[in-house]
Amino acid sequence: MDELLELIKNGADLNFCDENGKTPLMNISSKNDISMLKVLIQHTHRLDQKDKFNHTALYYAVKANNLESVKVLFQNGAVVSDDIYMLSIHNDFKDITKYFDLQDQDKVFLSKKFN
């Protein structure tokens, strides 16, 4: 965390991408480091930036079954696409699917359809 804060202090671009278009936010979203995730969100201009596979930070949080990261990203404005929602259902990530259902009552039928 200290290294990240030092990079921010020195003006590092936290929106840079690797060869696959992944940003630091995408990489940390799959990990269970909520404090670092929150710092990156504060210094990231595009929360829903997509990599070359068309995936966002929220996608990687769901793929890792990381409910806490999902909550933080959603509460900060990340968009739950149908693909992301279906990823939670397909992988039987019940806590994440339930969280999405509580946030968007219109998608409840999808979770019932696949149970």
PDB file of N, CA and C in Angstrom, residues 25-85:
ATOM      1  N   LEU A  25      -6.623  -1.338 -11.503  1.00  0.00           N
ATOM      2  CA  LEU A  25      -7.927  -1.545 -10.865  1.00  0.00           C
ATOM      3  C   LEU A  25      -8.485  -2.927 -11.206  1.00  0.00           C
ATOM      4  N   MET A  26      -8.353  -3.340 -12.436  1.00  0.00           N
ATOM      5  CA  MET A  26      -8.820  -4.673 -12.833  1.00  0.00           C
ATOM      6  C   MET A  26      -8.051  -5.755 -12.089  1.00  0.00           C
ATOM      7  N   ASN A  27      -6.741  -5.564 -11.973  1.00  0.00           N
ATOM      8  CA  ASN A  27      -5.910  -6.567 -11.305  1.00  0.00           C
ATOM      9  C   ASN A  27      -6.223  -6.676  -9.822  1.00  0.00           C
ATOM     10  N   ILE A  28      -6.414  -5.565  -9.148  1.00  0.00           N
ATOM     11  CA  ILE A  28      -6.649  -5.595  -7.701  1.00  0.00           C
ATOM     12  C   ILE A  28      -8.077  -6.024  -7.376  1.00  0.00           C
ATOM     13  N   SER A  29      -8.992  -5.894  -8.326  1.00  0.00           N
ATOM     14  CA  SER A  29     -10.396  -6.248  -8.073  1.00  0.00           C
ATOM     15  C   SER A  29     -10.589  -7.720  -7.750  1.00  0.00           C
ATOM     16  N   SER A  30      -9.723  -8.552  -8.264  1.00  0.00           N
ATOM     17  CA  SER A  30      -9.850  -9.983  -7.999  1.00  0.00           C
ATOM     18  C   SER A  30      -9.190 -10.389  -6.682  1.00  0.00           C
ATOM     19  N   LYS A  31      -8.474  -9.487  -6.077  1.00  0.00           N
ATOM     20  CA  LYS A  31      -7.786  -9.774  -4.815  1.00  0.00           C
ATOM     21  C   LYS A  31      -8.656  -9.286  -3.654  1.00  0.00           C
ATOM     22  N   ASN A  32      -8.320  -9.692  -2.480  1.00  0.00           N
ATOM     23  CA  ASN A  32      -9.096  -9.291  -1.309  1.00  0.00           C
ATOM     24  C   ASN A  32      -8.379  -8.169  -0.563  1.00  0.00           C
ATOM     25  N   ASP A  33      -8.066  -7.095  -1.271  1.00  0.00           N
ATOM     26  CA  ASP A  33      -7.397  -5.940  -0.670  1.00  0.00           C
ATOM     27  C   ASP A  33      -8.287  -4.716  -0.875  1.00  0.00           C
ATOM     28  N   ILE A  34      -9.271  -4.590  -0.008  1.00  0.00           N
ATOM     29  CA  ILE A  34     -10.294  -3.562  -0.158  1.00  0.00           C
ATOM     30  C   ILE A  34      -9.716  -2.164   0.018  1.00  0.00           C
ATOM     31  N   SER A  35      -8.777  -1.997   0.919  1.00  0.00           N
ATOM     32  CA  SER A  35      -8.206  -0.658   1.119  1.00  0.00           C
ATOM     33  C   SER A  35      -7.471  -0.191  -0.133  1.00  0.00           C
ATOM     34  N   MET A  36      -6.719  -1.078  -0.777  1.00  0.00           N
ATOM     35  CA  MET A  36      -6.025  -0.705  -2.007  1.00  0.00           C
ATOM     36  C   MET A  36      -7.034  -0.467  -3.134  1.00  0.00           C
ATOM     37  N   LEU A  37      -8.079  -1.273  -3.174  1.00  0.00           N
ATOM     38  CA  LEU A  37      -9.126  -1.100  -4.180  1.00  0.00           C
ATOM     39  C   LEU A  37      -9.755   0.287  -4.053  1.00  0.00           C
ATOM     40  N   LYS A  38     -10.048   0.700  -2.838  1.00  0.00           N
ATOM     41  CA  LYS A  38     -10.662   2.016  -2.620  1.00  0.00           C
ATOM     42  C   LYS A  38      -9.733   3.145  -3.051  1.00  0.00           C
ATOM     43  N   VAL A  39      -8.446   3.005  -2.777  1.00  0.00           N
ATOM     44  CA  VAL A  39      -7.478   4.026  -3.201  1.00  0.00           C
ATOM     45  C   VAL A  39      -7.432   4.101  -4.723  1.00  0.00           C
ATOM     46  N   LEU A  40      -7.396   2.949  -5.377  1.00  0.00           N
ATOM     47  CA  LEU A  40      -7.366   2.943  -6.842  1.00  0.00           C
ATOM     48  C   LEU A  40      -8.634   3.559  -7.431  1.00  0.00           C
ATOM     49  N   ILE A  41      -9.773   3.276  -6.835  1.00  0.00           N
ATOM     50  CA  ILE A  41     -11.029   3.859  -7.321  1.00  0.00           C
ATOM     51  C   ILE A  41     -10.976   5.379  -7.236  1.00  0.00           C
ATOM     52  N   GLN A  42     -10.425   5.897  -6.155  1.00  0.00           N
ATOM     53  CA  GLN A  42     -10.331   7.355  -5.978  1.00  0.00           C
ATOM     54  C   GLN A  42      -9.455   8.007  -7.038  1.00  0.00           C
ATOM     55  N   HIS A  43      -8.501   7.256  -7.575  1.00  0.00           N
ATOM     56  CA  HIS A  43      -7.535   7.831  -8.513  1.00  0.00           C
ATOM     57  C   HIS A  43      -7.664   7.268  -9.927  1.00  0.00           C
ATOM     58  N   THR A  44      -8.778   6.625 -10.210  1.00  0.00           N
ATOM     59  CA  THR A  44      -9.028   6.065 -11.531  1.00  0.00           C
ATOM     60  C   THR A  44     -10.132   6.863 -12.196  1.00  0.00           C
ATOM     61  N   HIS A  45      -9.911   7.235 -13.424  1.00  0.00           N
ATOM     62  CA  HIS A  45     -10.881   8.072 -14.127  1.00  0.00           C
ATOM     63  C   HIS A  45     -11.993   7.267 -14.779  1.00  0.00           C
ATOM     64  N   ARG A  46     -11.716   6.025 -15.119  1.00  0.00           N
ATOM     65  CA  ARG A  46     -12.698   5.216 -15.846  1.00  0.00           C
ATOM     66  C   ARG A  46     -12.923   3.895 -15.119  1.00  0.00           C
ATOM     67  N   LEU A  47     -13.893   3.895 -14.235  1.00  0.00           N
ATOM     68  CA  LEU A  47     -14.192   2.711 -13.435  1.00  0.00           C
ATOM     69  C   LEU A  47     -14.612   1.523 -14.302  1.00  0.00           C
ATOM     70  N   ASP A  48     -15.302   1.786 -15.397  1.00  0.00           N
ATOM     71  CA  ASP A  48     -15.788   0.719 -16.270  1.00  0.00           C
ATOM     72  C   ASP A  48     -14.963   0.557 -17.542  1.00  0.00           C
ATOM     73  N   GLN A  49     -13.694   0.939 -17.462  1.00  0.00           N
ATOM     74  CA  GLN A  49     -12.801   0.739 -18.604  1.00  0.00           C
ATOM     75  C   GLN A  49     -12.735  -0.750 -18.924  1.00  0.00           C
ATOM     76  N   LYS A  50     -12.684  -1.086 -20.203  1.00  0.00           N
ATOM     77  CA  LYS A  50     -12.655  -2.485 -20.636  1.00  0.00           C
ATOM     78  C   LYS A  50     -11.287  -2.849 -21.193  1.00  0.00           C
ATOM     79  N   ASP A  51     -10.893  -4.097 -20.936  1.00  0.00           N
ATOM     80  CA  ASP A  51      -9.642  -4.596 -21.503  1.00  0.00           C
ATOM     81  C   ASP A  51      -9.914  -5.165 -22.898  1.00  0.00           C
ATOM     82  N   LYS A  52      -8.915  -5.791 -23.500  1.00  0.00           N
ATOM     83  CA  LYS A  52      -9.094  -6.270 -24.872  1.00  0.00           C
ATOM     84  C   LYS A  52     -10.053  -7.458 -24.957  1.00  0.00           C
ATOM     85  N   PHE A  53     -10.429  -8.008 -23.819  1.00  0.00           N
ATOM     86  CA  PHE A  53     -11.404  -9.095 -23.774  1.00  0.00           C
ATOM     87  C   PHE A  53     -12.808  -8.572 -23.457  1.00  0.00           C
ATOM     88  N   ASN A  54     -12.911  -7.243 -23.382  1.00  0.00           N
ATOM     89  CA  ASN A  54     -14.180  -6.565 -23.100  1.00  0.00           C
ATOM     90  C   ASN A  54     -14.632  -6.749 -21.647  1.00  0.00           C
ATOM     91  N   HIS A  55     -13.667  -6.943 -20.735  1.00  0.00           N
ATOM     92  CA  HIS A  55     -13.966  -7.143 -19.324  1.00  0.00           C
ATOM     93  C   HIS A  55     -13.610  -5.897 -18.514  1.00  0.00           C
ATOM     94  N   THR A  56     -14.375  -5.681 -17.454  1.00  0.00           N
ATOM     95  CA  THR A  56     -14.156  -4.549 -16.553  1.00  0.00           C
ATOM     96  C   THR A  56     -13.630  -5.044 -15.208  1.00  0.00           C
ATOM     97  N   ALA A  57     -13.319  -4.103 -14.332  1.00  0.00           N
ATOM     98  CA  ALA A  57     -12.881  -4.454 -12.979  1.00  0.00           C
ATOM     99  C   ALA A  57     -13.958  -5.264 -12.259  1.00  0.00           C
ATOM    100  N   LEU A  58     -15.219  -4.888 -12.449  1.00  0.00           N
ATOM    101  CA  LEU A  58     -16.309  -5.626 -11.804  1.00  0.00           C
ATOM    102  C   LEU A  58     -16.360  -7.068 -12.301  1.00  0.00           C
ATOM    103  N   TYR A  59     -16.127  -7.270 -13.572  1.00  0.00           N
ATOM    104  CA  TYR A  59     -16.083  -8.627 -14.119  1.00  0.00           C
ATOM    105  C   TYR A  59     -15.036  -9.463 -13.373  1.00  0.00           C
ATOM    106  N   TYR A  60     -13.835  -8.903 -13.191  1.00  0.00           N
ATOM    107  CA  TYR A  60     -12.762  -9.654 -12.533  1.00  0.00           C
ATOM    108  C   TYR A  60     -13.063  -9.908 -11.064  1.00  0.00           C
ATOM    109  N   ALA A  61     -13.758  -8.987 -10.413  1.00  0.00           N
ATOM    110  CA  ALA A  61     -14.160  -9.205  -9.022  1.00  0.00           C
ATOM    111  C   ALA A  61     -15.160 -10.353  -8.935  1.00  0.00           C
ATOM    112  N   VAL A  62     -16.121 -10.374  -9.849  1.00  0.00           N
ATOM    113  CA  VAL A  62     -17.107 -11.462  -9.867  1.00  0.00           C
ATOM    114  C   VAL A  62     -16.425 -12.780 -10.204  1.00  0.00           C
ATOM    115  N   LYS A  63     -15.575 -12.778 -11.209  1.00  0.00           N
ATOM    116  CA  LYS A  63     -14.885 -14.007 -11.627  1.00  0.00           C
ATOM    117  C   LYS A  63     -14.096 -14.623 -10.472  1.00  0.00           C
ATOM    118  N   ALA A  64     -13.554 -13.768  -9.595  1.00  0.00           N
ATOM    119  CA  ALA A  64     -12.797 -14.246  -8.439  1.00  0.00           C
ATOM    120  C   ALA A  64     -13.698 -14.555  -7.241  1.00  0.00           C
ATOM    121  N   ASN A  65     -15.013 -14.392  -7.426  1.00  0.00           N
ATOM    122  CA  ASN A  65     -15.989 -14.601  -6.353  1.00  0.00           C
ATOM    123  C   ASN A  65     -15.657 -13.734  -5.137  1.00  0.00           C
ATOM    124  N   ASN A  66     -15.292 -12.494  -5.408  1.00  0.00           N
ATOM    125  CA  ASN A  66     -14.878 -11.565  -4.361  1.00  0.00           C
ATOM    126  C   ASN A  66     -16.012 -10.574  -4.080  1.00  0.00           C
ATOM    127  N   LEU A  67     -16.913 -10.974  -3.191  1.00  0.00           N
ATOM    128  CA  LEU A  67     -18.102 -10.181  -2.895  1.00  0.00           C
ATOM    129  C   LEU A  67     -17.763  -8.790  -2.377  1.00  0.00           C
ATOM    130  N   GLU A  68     -16.768  -8.676  -1.536  1.00  0.00           N
ATOM    131  CA  GLU A  68     -16.434  -7.356  -0.979  1.00  0.00           C
ATOM    132  C   GLU A  68     -15.975  -6.396  -2.071  1.00  0.00           C
ATOM    133  N   SER A  69     -15.163  -6.878  -2.991  1.00  0.00           N
ATOM    134  CA  SER A  69     -14.746  -6.028  -4.112  1.00  0.00           C
ATOM    135  C   SER A  69     -15.940  -5.666  -4.988  1.00  0.00           C
ATOM    136  N   VAL A  70     -16.827  -6.625  -5.211  1.00  0.00           N
ATOM    137  CA  VAL A  70     -18.036  -6.362  -5.995  1.00  0.00           C
ATOM    138  C   VAL A  70     -18.833  -5.234  -5.356  1.00  0.00           C
ATOM    139  N   LYS A  71     -19.022  -5.308  -4.049  1.00  0.00           N
ATOM    140  CA  LYS A  71     -19.792  -4.277  -3.339  1.00  0.00           C
ATOM    141  C   LYS A  71     -19.144  -2.904  -3.477  1.00  0.00           C
ATOM    142  N   VAL A  72     -17.843  -2.837  -3.262  1.00  0.00           N
ATOM    143  CA  VAL A  72     -17.138  -1.549  -3.336  1.00  0.00           C
ATOM    144  C   VAL A  72     -17.226  -0.976  -4.745  1.00  0.00           C
ATOM    145  N   LEU A  73     -17.001  -1.794  -5.744  1.00  0.00           N
ATOM    146  CA  LEU A  73     -17.074  -1.320  -7.127  1.00  0.00           C
ATOM    147  C   LEU A  73     -18.483  -0.846  -7.470  1.00  0.00           C
ATOM    148  N   PHE A  74     -19.485  -1.630  -7.099  1.00  0.00           N
ATOM    149  CA  PHE A  74     -20.869  -1.253  -7.397  1.00  0.00           C
ATOM    150  C   PHE A  74     -21.246   0.045  -6.684  1.00  0.00           C
ATOM    151  N   GLN A  75     -20.874   0.156  -5.418  1.00  0.00           N
ATOM    152  CA  GLN A  75     -21.204   1.354  -4.644  1.00  0.00           C
ATOM    153  C   GLN A  75     -20.514   2.601  -5.184  1.00  0.00           C
ATOM    154  N   ASN A  76     -19.479   2.405  -5.970  1.00  0.00           N
ATOM    155  CA  ASN A  76     -18.770   3.537  -6.568  1.00  0.00           C
ATOM    156  C   ASN A  76     -19.142   3.752  -8.030  1.00  0.00           C
ATOM    157  N   GLY A  77     -20.180   3.067  -8.490  1.00  0.00           N
ATOM    158  CA  GLY A  77     -20.705   3.344  -9.817  1.00  0.00           C
ATOM    159  C   GLY A  77     -20.416   2.338 -10.908  1.00  0.00           C
ATOM    160  N   ALA A  78     -19.795   1.210 -10.582  1.00  0.00           N
ATOM    161  CA  ALA A  78     -19.553   0.195 -11.613  1.00  0.00           C
ATOM    162  C   ALA A  78     -20.882  -0.336 -12.137  1.00  0.00           C
ATOM    163  N   VAL A  79     -20.923  -0.581 -13.427  1.00  0.00           N
ATOM    164  CA  VAL A  79     -22.148  -1.035 -14.086  1.00  0.00           C
ATOM    165  C   VAL A  79     -22.190  -2.563 -14.119  1.00  0.00           C
ATOM    166  N   VAL A  80     -23.327  -3.110 -13.693  1.00  0.00           N
ATOM    167  CA  VAL A  80     -23.536  -4.555 -13.748  1.00  0.00           C
ATOM    168  C   VAL A  80     -24.183  -4.876 -15.091  1.00  0.00           C
ATOM    169  N   SER A  81     -23.388  -5.388 -16.006  1.00  0.00           N
ATOM    170  CA  SER A  81     -23.925  -5.776 -17.318  1.00  0.00           C
ATOM    171  C   SER A  81     -24.597  -7.142 -17.200  1.00  0.00           C
ATOM    172  N   ASP A  82     -25.367  -7.493 -18.199  1.00  0.00           N
ATOM    173  CA  ASP A  82     -25.981  -8.822 -18.216  1.00  0.00           C
ATOM    174  C   ASP A  82     -24.921  -9.919 -18.189  1.00  0.00           C
ATOM    175  N   ASP A  83     -23.800  -9.700 -18.890  1.00  0.00           N
ATOM    176  CA  ASP A  83     -22.723 -10.698 -18.906  1.00  0.00           C
ATOM    177  C   ASP A  83     -22.138 -10.911 -17.514  1.00  0.00           C
ATOM    178  N   ILE A  84     -21.970  -9.836 -16.785  1.00  0.00           N
ATOM    179  CA  ILE A  84     -21.423  -9.945 -15.428  1.00  0.00           C
ATOM    180  C   ILE A  84     -22.421 -10.654 -14.523  1.00  0.00           C
ATOM    181  N   TYR A  85     -23.675 -10.289 -14.639  1.00  0.00           N
ATOM    182  CA  TYR A  85     -24.720 -10.934 -13.841  1.00  0.00           C
ATOM    183  C   TYR A  85     -24.784 -12.431 -14.156  1.00  0.00           C
TER     184      TYR A  85
END
